[in-house]
CSV table of C-alpha atoms in Angstrom, one decimal:
chain,number,residue,atom,x,y,z
A,1,MET,CA,0.0,0.0,0.0
A,2,HIS,CA,1.2,3.5,-1.0
A,3,VAL,CA,0.6,6.4,1.5
A,4,LEU,CA,0.9,10.1,1.0
A,5,ILE,CA,1.3,12.3,4.1
A,6,VAL,CA,0.3,16.0,3.7
A,7,ASP,CA,1.1,18.6,6.4
A,8,ASP,CA,2.7,22.0,6.3
A,9,GLU,CA,4.6,21.4,9.6
A,10,PRO,CA,7.9,19.6,9.0
A,11,VAL,CA,8.1,18.2,12.5
A,12,ILE,CA,4.6,16.7,12.2
A,13,ARG,CA,5.4,15.4,8.7
A,14,ARG,CA,8.5,13.6,9.9
A,15,GLY,CA,6.6,12.2,12.9
A,16,LEU,CA,3.9,10.8,10.7
A,17,VAL,CA,6.4,9.3,8.4
A,18,LYS,CA,8.1,7.6,11.3
A,19,MET,CA,4.8,6.2,12.5
A,20,ALA,CA,4.1,5.0,9.0
A,21,GLU,CA,7.5,3.3,8.7
A,22,LEU,CA,6.8,1.4,11.9
A,23,TYR,CA,3.5,0.1,10.7
A,24,ASN,CA,3.3,-3.7,10.0
A,25,PRO,CA,2.8,-4.8,7.3
A,26,SER,CA,5.0,-2.1,5.8
A,27,PHE,CA,3.9,0.4,3.2
A,28,THR,CA,5.4,-0.1,-0.3
A,29,LYS,CA,5.9,3.7,-0.6
A,30,ILE,CA,5.7,6.7,1.7
A,31,GLN,CA,5.6,10.2,0.2
A,32,THR,CA,5.1,13.6,1.7
A,33,ALA,CA,3.7,17.0,0.6
A,34,GLU,CA,3.7,20.3,2.5
A,35,ASN,CA,0.3,21.5,1.2
A,36,GLY,CA,-2.7,20.4,-0.9
A,37,GLU,CA,-1.2,21.9,-4.1
A,38,ALA,CA,2.0,19.8,-3.7
A,39,ALA,CA,-0.1,16.8,-2.8
A,40,LEU,CA,-2.2,17.0,-6.0
A,41,ALA,CA,1.0,17.2,-8.1
A,42,SER,CA,2.3,14.1,-6.3
A,43,ILE,CA,-1.0,12.3,-6.8
A,44,LYS,CA,-1.1,13.1,-10.5
A,45,ALA,CA,2.4,11.6,-10.9
A,46,LEU,CA,1.7,8.5,-8.8
A,47,GLU,CA,-1.6,7.8,-7.2
A,48,PRO,CA,-1.5,6.6,-3.5
A,49,ASP,CA,-3.8,4.2,-1.9
A,50,LEU,CA,-4.1,6.3,1.2
A,51,VAL,CA,-3.8,10.0,2.0
A,52,LEU,CA,-3.2,11.4,5.5
A,53,THR,CA,-3.9,15.1,5.5
A,54,ASP,CA,-3.9,18.1,7.7
A,55,ILE,CA,-6.7,20.7,7.4
A,56,ARG,CA,-5.0,24.1,7.8
A,57,MET,CA,-2.2,24.5,5.2
A,58,PRO,CA,-1.1,27.4,2.9
A,59,LYS,CA,-1.8,27.5,-0.9
A,60,MET,CA,-4.4,24.8,-0.7
A,61,ASP,CA,-5.9,23.6,2.5
A,62,GLY,CA,-6.9,20.0,3.4
A,63,LEU,CA,-10.6,20.7,2.9
A,64,GLU,CA,-10.1,21.7,-0.8
A,65,LEU,CA,-7.8,18.7,-1.2
A,66,CYS,CA,-10.5,16.4,0.1
A,67,ARG,CA,-13.0,18.0,-2.3
A,68,ILE,CA,-10.8,17.4,-5.3
A,69,LEU,CA,-9.9,13.9,-4.3
A,70,HIS,CA,-13.6,13.1,-3.8
A,71,ARG,CA,-14.4,14.4,-7.3
A,72,ASP,CA,-11.4,13.1,-9.3
A,73,TYR,CA,-10.0,10.2,-7.2
A,74,PRO,CA,-12.9,8.7,-5.3
A,75,HIS,CA,-11.0,5.4,-4.9
A,76,ILE,CA,-8.3,7.0,-2.8
A,77,LYS,CA,-8.9,6.6,1.0
A,78,VAL,CA,-8.5,9.8,3.0
A,79,VAL,CA,-7.7,10.3,6.7
A,80,VAL,CA,-8.0,13.8,8.1
A,81,ILE,CA,-5.7,14.7,11.0
A,82,SER,CA,-7.2,17.8,12.7
A,83,GLY,CA,-6.5,20.0,15.7
A,84,TYR,CA,-9.3,20.6,18.2
A,85,ASN,CA,-10.0,24.0,16.8
A,86,ASP,CA,-10.4,22.5,13.3
A,87,PHE,CA,-13.0,20.0,14.3
A,88,ASP,CA,-15.7,21.8,12.3
A,89,TYR,CA,-13.5,21.7,9.2
A,90,ALA,CA,-13.1,18.0,9.8
A,91,GLN,CA,-16.8,17.5,9.9
A,92,LYS,CA,-17.1,19.5,6.6
A,93,SER,CA,-14.7,17.1,5.0
A,94,MET,CA,-17.2,14.3,5.6
A,95,ASN,CA,-19.2,15.9,2.8
A,96,TYR,CA,-16.4,15.0,0.5
A,97,GLY,CA,-16.4,11.3,1.3
A,98,VAL,CA,-13.9,11.4,4.2
A,99,ARG,CA,-14.9,8.8,6.8
A,100,TYR,CA,-11.8,8.8,9.0
A,101,TYR,CA,-10.2,11.5,11.1
A,102,LEU,CA,-7.8,11.8,13.9
A,103,LEU,CA,-7.3,14.6,16.4
A,104,LYS,CA,-3.9,16.1,17.0
A,105,PRO,CA,-1.6,15.2,18.6
A,106,ALA,CA,-2.0,11.8,17.1
A,107,THR,CA,0.1,9.0,18.7
A,108,LYS,CA,1.6,6.0,16.9
A,109,SER,CA,-1.1,3.7,18.4
A,110,ASP,CA,-3.8,6.2,17.1
A,111,VAL,CA,-2.4,6.2,13.6
A,112,HIS,CA,-1.9,2.4,13.5
A,113,ALA,CA,-5.3,1.7,14.8
A,114,MET,CA,-6.9,4.0,12.2
A,115,ILE,CA,-4.9,2.3,9.4
A,116,ASP,CA,-5.9,-1.1,10.8
A,117,GLN,CA,-9.5,-0.1,10.7
A,118,LEU,CA,-9.3,1.3,7.2
A,119,ILE,CA,-7.4,-1.7,5.8
A,120,LYS,CA,-9.8,-4.2,7.5
A,121,LYS,CA,-12.8,-2.4,6.0
A,122,THR,CA,-11.2,-2.2,2.6
A,123,SER,CA,-10.2,-5.9,2.5
A,124,GLN,CA,-13.5,-7.2,3.8
A,125,ASN,CA,-16.0,-4.9,2.1
A,126,TYR,CA,-14.3,-3.2,-0.8
A,127,LEU,CA,-11.7,-3.8,-3.4
A,128,PRO,CA,-8.1,-3.0,-2.3
A,129,PRO,CA,-7.2,0.4,-3.8
A,130,SER,CA,-4.6,-1.1,-6.1
A,131,ARG,CA,-7.1,-3.7,-7.3
A,132,PHE,CA,-9.7,-1.0,-7.9
A,133,ILE,CA,-7.3,0.8,-10.2
A,134,GLU,CA,-6.5,-2.4,-12.1
A,135,TRP,CA,-10.2,-3.1,-12.4
A,136,MET,CA,-11.0,0.4,-13.7
A,137,ASP,CA,-8.1,0.3,-16.2
A,138,GLU,CA,-9.3,-3.0,-17.6
A,139,LEU,CA,-12.9,-1.9,-17.7
A,140,GLU,CA,-12.0,1.3,-19.5
A,141,GLN,CA,-10.0,-0.6,-22.1
A,142,ARG,CA,-12.7,-3.2,-22.7
A,143,VAL,CA,-15.4,-0.5,-23.1
A,144,TRP,CA,-13.3,1.8,-25.3
A,145,GLY,CA,-12.1,-1.2,-27.4
A,146,LEU,CA,-15.7,-2.5,-27.8
A,147,GLN,CA,-14.5,-5.9,-26.6
A,148,SER,CA,-17.8,-7.5,-25.8
A,149,GLU,CA,-16.7,-11.0,-25.0
A,150,GLU,CA,-13.8,-9.8,-22.8
A,151,LEU,CA,-16.1,-7.3,-21.1
A,152,LYS,CA,-18.6,-10.1,-20.3
A,153,SER,CA,-15.8,-12.1,-18.7
A,154,LEU,CA,-14.6,-9.1,-16.7
A,155,MET,CA,-18.1,-8.4,-15.5
A,156,HIS,CA,-18.6,-12.0,-14.5
A,157,ARG,CA,-15.4,-11.9,-12.4
A,158,TRP,CA,-16.5,-8.6,-10.9
A,159,ARG,CA,-19.9,-10.0,-10.0
A,160,GLU,CA,-18.4,-13.1,-8.3
A,161,HIS,CA,-16.0,-10.9,-6.3
A,162,CYS,CA,-18.8,-8.7,-5.1
A,163,LEU,CA,-21.0,-11.6,-4.1
A,164,SER,CA,-18.2,-13.4,-2.3
A,165,THR,CA,-17.6,-10.4,0.0
A,166,GLU,CA,-19.6,-9.3,3.0
A,167,LEU,CA,-20.8,-6.1,1.2
A,168,THR,CA,-24.1,-4.6,2.4
A,169,LEU,CA,-26.4,-3.3,-0.3
A,170,ALA,CA,-25.4,0.3,0.7
A,171,GLN,CA,-21.7,-0.5,0.5
A,172,LEU,CA,-22.2,-2.2,-2.9
A,173,LYS,CA,-24.0,0.9,-4.2
A,174,GLU,CA,-21.2,3.1,-2.9
A,175,LEU,CA,-18.6,0.9,-4.7
A,176,LEU,CA,-20.6,0.8,-7.9
A,177,ASP,CA,-21.1,4.6,-7.8
A,178,ASP,CA,-17.3,5.1,-7.5
A,179,CYS,CA,-16.8,2.8,-10.5
A,180,HIS,CA,-19.5,4.6,-12.5
A,181,MET,CA,-18.1,8.0,-11.8
A,182,VAL,CA,-14.5,7.1,-12.6
A,183,LEU,CA,-15.4,5.4,-15.8
A,184,VAL,CA,-17.6,8.3,-17.0
A,185,LYS,CA,-14.7,10.7,-16.3
A,186,ARG,CA,-12.2,8.6,-18.1
A,187,LEU,CA,-14.5,8.3,-21.2
A,188,GLN,CA,-15.1,12.0,-21.1
A,189,ALA,CA,-11.4,12.5,-21.2
A,190,ARG,CA,-11.5,10.6,-24.5
A,191,ASN,CA,-14.2,13.0,-25.8
A,192,TYR,CA,-17.1,10.7,-25.3
A,193,SER,CA,-19.7,11.5,-22.7
A,194,PRO,CA,-22.0,8.6,-21.7
A,195,THR,CA,-25.6,9.5,-20.7
A,196,VAL,CA,-26.3,6.3,-18.8
A,197,LEU,CA,-28.1,6.9,-15.5
A,198,PRO,CA,-27.0,5.1,-12.4
A,199,ASN,CA,-30.2,3.0,-11.9
A,200,TYR,CA,-28.4,0.6,-9.6
A,201,LEU,CA,-28.9,3.2,-6.8
A,202,GLN,CA,-32.6,2.3,-6.8
A,203,ALA,CA,-32.1,-1.4,-6.5
A,204,ASP,CA,-33.5,-3.3,-3.5
A,205,ARG,CA,-31.3,-6.3,-3.8
A,206,THR,CA,-27.6,-6.9,-4.3
A,207,GLU,CA,-28.2,-9.0,-7.5
A,208,ASP,CA,-30.5,-6.3,-8.9
A,209,ALA,CA,-27.8,-3.6,-8.3
A,210,LEU,CA,-25.2,-5.7,-10.1
A,211,ASP,CA,-27.6,-6.5,-12.9
A,212,SER,CA,-28.4,-2.8,-13.3
A,213,PHE,CA,-24.7,-1.8,-13.2
A,214,GLU,CA,-23.8,-4.4,-15.9
A,215,GLN,CA,-26.8,-3.2,-18.0
A,216,GLY,CA,-25.5,0.4,-17.7
A,217,ILE,CA,-22.0,-0.7,-18.9
A,218,GLN,CA,-23.5,-2.4,-21.9
A,219,GLU,CA,-25.5,0.7,-22.7
A,220,MET,CA,-22.3,2.7,-22.6
A,221,VAL,CA,-20.8,0.3,-25.1
A,222,LYS,CA,-23.8,0.6,-27.4
A,223,GLY,CA,-23.7,4.3,-27.2
A,224,LEU,CA,-20.0,4.3,-28.1
A,225,GLN,CA,-20.7,2.1,-31.0
A,226,THR,CA,-23.4,4.4,-32.2
A,227,ALA,CA,-21.2,7.5,-31.7
A,228,ARG,CA,-18.4,5.9,-33.8
A,229,SER,CA,-20.7,5.5,-36.7
A,230,GLY,CA,-20.7,9.3,-36.8
A,231,ILE,CA,-17.8,11.4,-35.6
A,232,TYR,CA,-16.1,8.5,-33.7
A,233,LYS,CA,-14.0,5.8,-35.4
A,234,ASP,CA,-13.2,2.3,-34.5
A,235,PRO,CA,-9.8,2.5,-32.7
A,236,LEU,CA,-8.2,-0.3,-34.8
A,237,GLU,CA,-9.4,1.2,-38.1
A,238,GLU,CA,-8.2,4.6,-36.9
A,239,ALA,CA,-4.8,3.1,-36.1
A,240,LYS,CA,-4.5,1.4,-39.5
A,241,VAL,CA,-5.3,4.6,-41.3
A,242,TYR,CA,-2.8,6.5,-39.2
A,243,ILE,CA,-0.1,3.9,-40.0
A,244,ASP,CA,-0.9,3.8,-43.7
A,245,THR,CA,-0.7,7.6,-44.0
A,246,HIS,CA,2.6,7.9,-42.0
A,247,LEU,CA,4.7,5.2,-43.7
A,248,SER,CA,7.6,7.6,-44.2
A,249,GLU,CA,7.8,8.4,-40.5
A,250,ASP,CA,9.4,6.4,-37.7
A,251,ILE,CA,6.3,6.0,-35.6
A,252,SER,CA,6.2,3.5,-32.8
A,253,LEU,CA,3.5,1.2,-31.4
A,254,ASP,CA,3.4,3.5,-28.3
A,255,ASP,CA,2.7,6.5,-30.6
A,256,VAL,CA,-0.2,4.9,-32.3
A,257,ALA,CA,-1.6,3.5,-29.1
A,258,ALA,CA,-1.6,6.9,-27.6
A,259,MET,CA,-3.2,8.4,-30.7
A,260,VAL,CA,-6.2,6.0,-30.4
A,261,GLY,CA,-6.4,6.2,-26.6
A,262,LEU,CA,-5.3,2.7,-25.7
A,263,THR,CA,-2.5,1.4,-23.6
A,264,PRO,CA,0.4,0.0,-25.6
A,265,THR,CA,0.0,-3.5,-24.2
A,266,TYR,CA,-3.7,-3.7,-24.8
A,267,PHE,CA,-3.3,-2.1,-28.3
A,268,SER,CA,-0.6,-4.6,-29.3
A,269,SER,CA,-2.8,-7.5,-28.2
A,270,LEU,CA,-5.9,-6.1,-29.9
A,271,PHE,CA,-4.1,-5.3,-33.1
A,272,LYS,CA,-2.6,-8.8,-33.4
A,273,LYS,CA,-5.9,-10.5,-32.6
A,274,LEU,CA,-7.9,-8.6,-35.2
A,275,THR,CA,-5.3,-8.3,-38.0
A,276,GLN,CA,-3.5,-11.7,-37.5
A,277,GLU,CA,-0.2,-9.9,-37.6
A,278,THR,CA,1.9,-7.7,-35.3
A,279,PHE,CA,2.1,-4.0,-35.5
A,280,VAL,CA,5.7,-4.2,-36.9
A,281,HIS,CA,4.8,-6.7,-39.6
A,282,TYR,CA,1.7,-4.8,-40.6
A,283,ARG,CA,3.8,-1.6,-41.0
A,284,ILE,CA,6.5,-3.4,-43.0
A,285,ASN,CA,4.0,-5.0,-45.3
A,286,LYS,CA,2.3,-1.7,-45.9
A,287,ARG,CA,5.6,0.0,-46.6
A,288,MET,CA,6.5,-2.7,-49.2
A,289,GLU,CA,3.1,-2.5,-50.8
A,290,LYS,CA,3.6,1.3,-51.3
A,291,ALA,CA,7.2,0.7,-52.5
A,292,LYS,CA,5.9,-1.7,-55.2
A,293,GLU,CA,3.4,0.9,-56.4
A,294,MET,CA,6.1,3.5,-56.6
A,295,LEU,CA,8.6,1.2,-58.3
A,296,MET,CA,6.0,0.9,-61.1
A,297,ILE,CA,6.6,4.5,-62.0
A,298,PRO,CA,9.8,4.6,-64.1
A,299,HIS,CA,11.1,8.0,-63.3
A,300,ILE,CA,11.2,7.5,-59.5
A,301,ARG,CA,14.6,6.4,-58.3
A,302,ILE,CA,14.8,3.4,-56.0
A,303,VAL,CA,16.6,5.4,-53.4
A,304,ASP,CA,13.7,7.9,-53.4
A,305,VAL,CA,11.2,5.1,-53.1
A,306,ALA,CA,13.2,3.8,-50.0
A,307,ALA,CA,13.0,7.3,-48.4
A,308,GLU,CA,9.3,7.7,-49.2
A,309,VAL,CA,8.5,4.5,-47.3
A,310,GLY,CA,10.6,5.3,-44.2
A,311,TYR,CA,14.0,3.8,-45.0
A,312,ASP,CA,17.0,6.2,-44.9
A,313,ASP,CA,19.3,3.1,-45.1
A,314,TYR,CA,19.1,2.0,-48.7
A,315,PRO,CA,20.7,-1.5,-48.2
A,316,HIS,CA,18.2,-2.1,-45.3
A,317,PHE,CA,15.4,-1.2,-47.6
A,318,THR,CA,16.7,-3.5,-50.4
A,319,LYS,CA,17.1,-6.4,-47.9
A,320,THR,CA,13.6,-5.9,-46.4
A,321,PHE,CA,12.0,-5.6,-49.8
A,322,LYS,CA,13.6,-8.9,-51.1
A,323,LYS,CA,12.6,-10.7,-47.9
A,324,VAL,CA,8.9,-9.6,-48.2
A,325,VAL,CA,8.5,-9.6,-52.0
A,326,GLY,CA,10.9,-12.3,-53.0
A,327,GLN,CA,12.9,-10.0,-55.3
A,328,SER,CA,15.1,-7.1,-55.0
A,329,PRO,CA,13.7,-3.7,-56.1
A,330,SER,CA,15.8,-3.8,-59.2
A,331,GLU,CA,14.6,-7.4,-60.0
A,332,PHE,CA,11.0,-6.3,-59.4
A,333,ARG,CA,11.4,-3.4,-61.9
A,334,ALA,CA,13.1,-5.6,-64.4
A,335,GLY,CA,10.2,-8.0,-64.3
A,336,LEU,CA,8.0,-5.1,-65.3
A,337,GLY,CA,10.3,-4.2,-68.1
A,338,ILE,CA,11.5,-1.1,-66.3
A,339,LYS,CA,15.2,-0.4,-66.3
């Protein structure tokens, strides 16, 4: 578990770090920030599982930090550490999803007991934060990639997990709401705004809530499919068009994956599955197809053909062309009667 400690007083920060270091099991990473602004920068770079934050701090106070975390990072657990005079502020933080607070001065036993309570609740009733992020990453990729079968499998595993825990209906709805909110924000970042309503909030049974949530996800997929028939494009087709129109450039798999909004690993797997060839082989074959077309035009020099399809190294182009086509560029032209 990764923890971020936010406090403007260096002595308190160091003390909390020491307490965190003594916690067993140990944290995988302990970071600090001196105010809410610095904390947000740290969170954007590497999301923690847990944030311990003071209320009164310069630049951005803990209350504003809690508000932003509740809006943009609802899966991150937050503990407010407040002085007696700040208790009203701590109560206000509850409006932003904060369910844990400690009064200063907090002792090691106080901090450890609070972390124990948080981890126990997380492990028994919710997904661990790191697993939640993995789940959201996979859900986003399956939805955006319109991978119906993989999505069904993912939702089945998700359902089994939820039913195997001791979640109350209220807790399940809270978890589903977090998932819904995060997914919508991620899709909006890709310029697609789902209009699916969270009907699972009206469910009276756990199974009904899960059914409603899954139905909502399927509606998102259908909406995305409909949208792509207009201004949106299928990500794989969009990738192929991009590759085909940039054959002279040294573009990488990472570049194309980023362009279509998929992770490199998922894009690579999806590309090979649907085209039956790797990204590299597809690009080479397309380059050689274009090279053959250009070689049919007598006045274009072979060295210029090589450059036009992305090969500055002429011998490398010749070797690749012969490997793919079965003839050297000169032999290919000779077969067409072109000298």
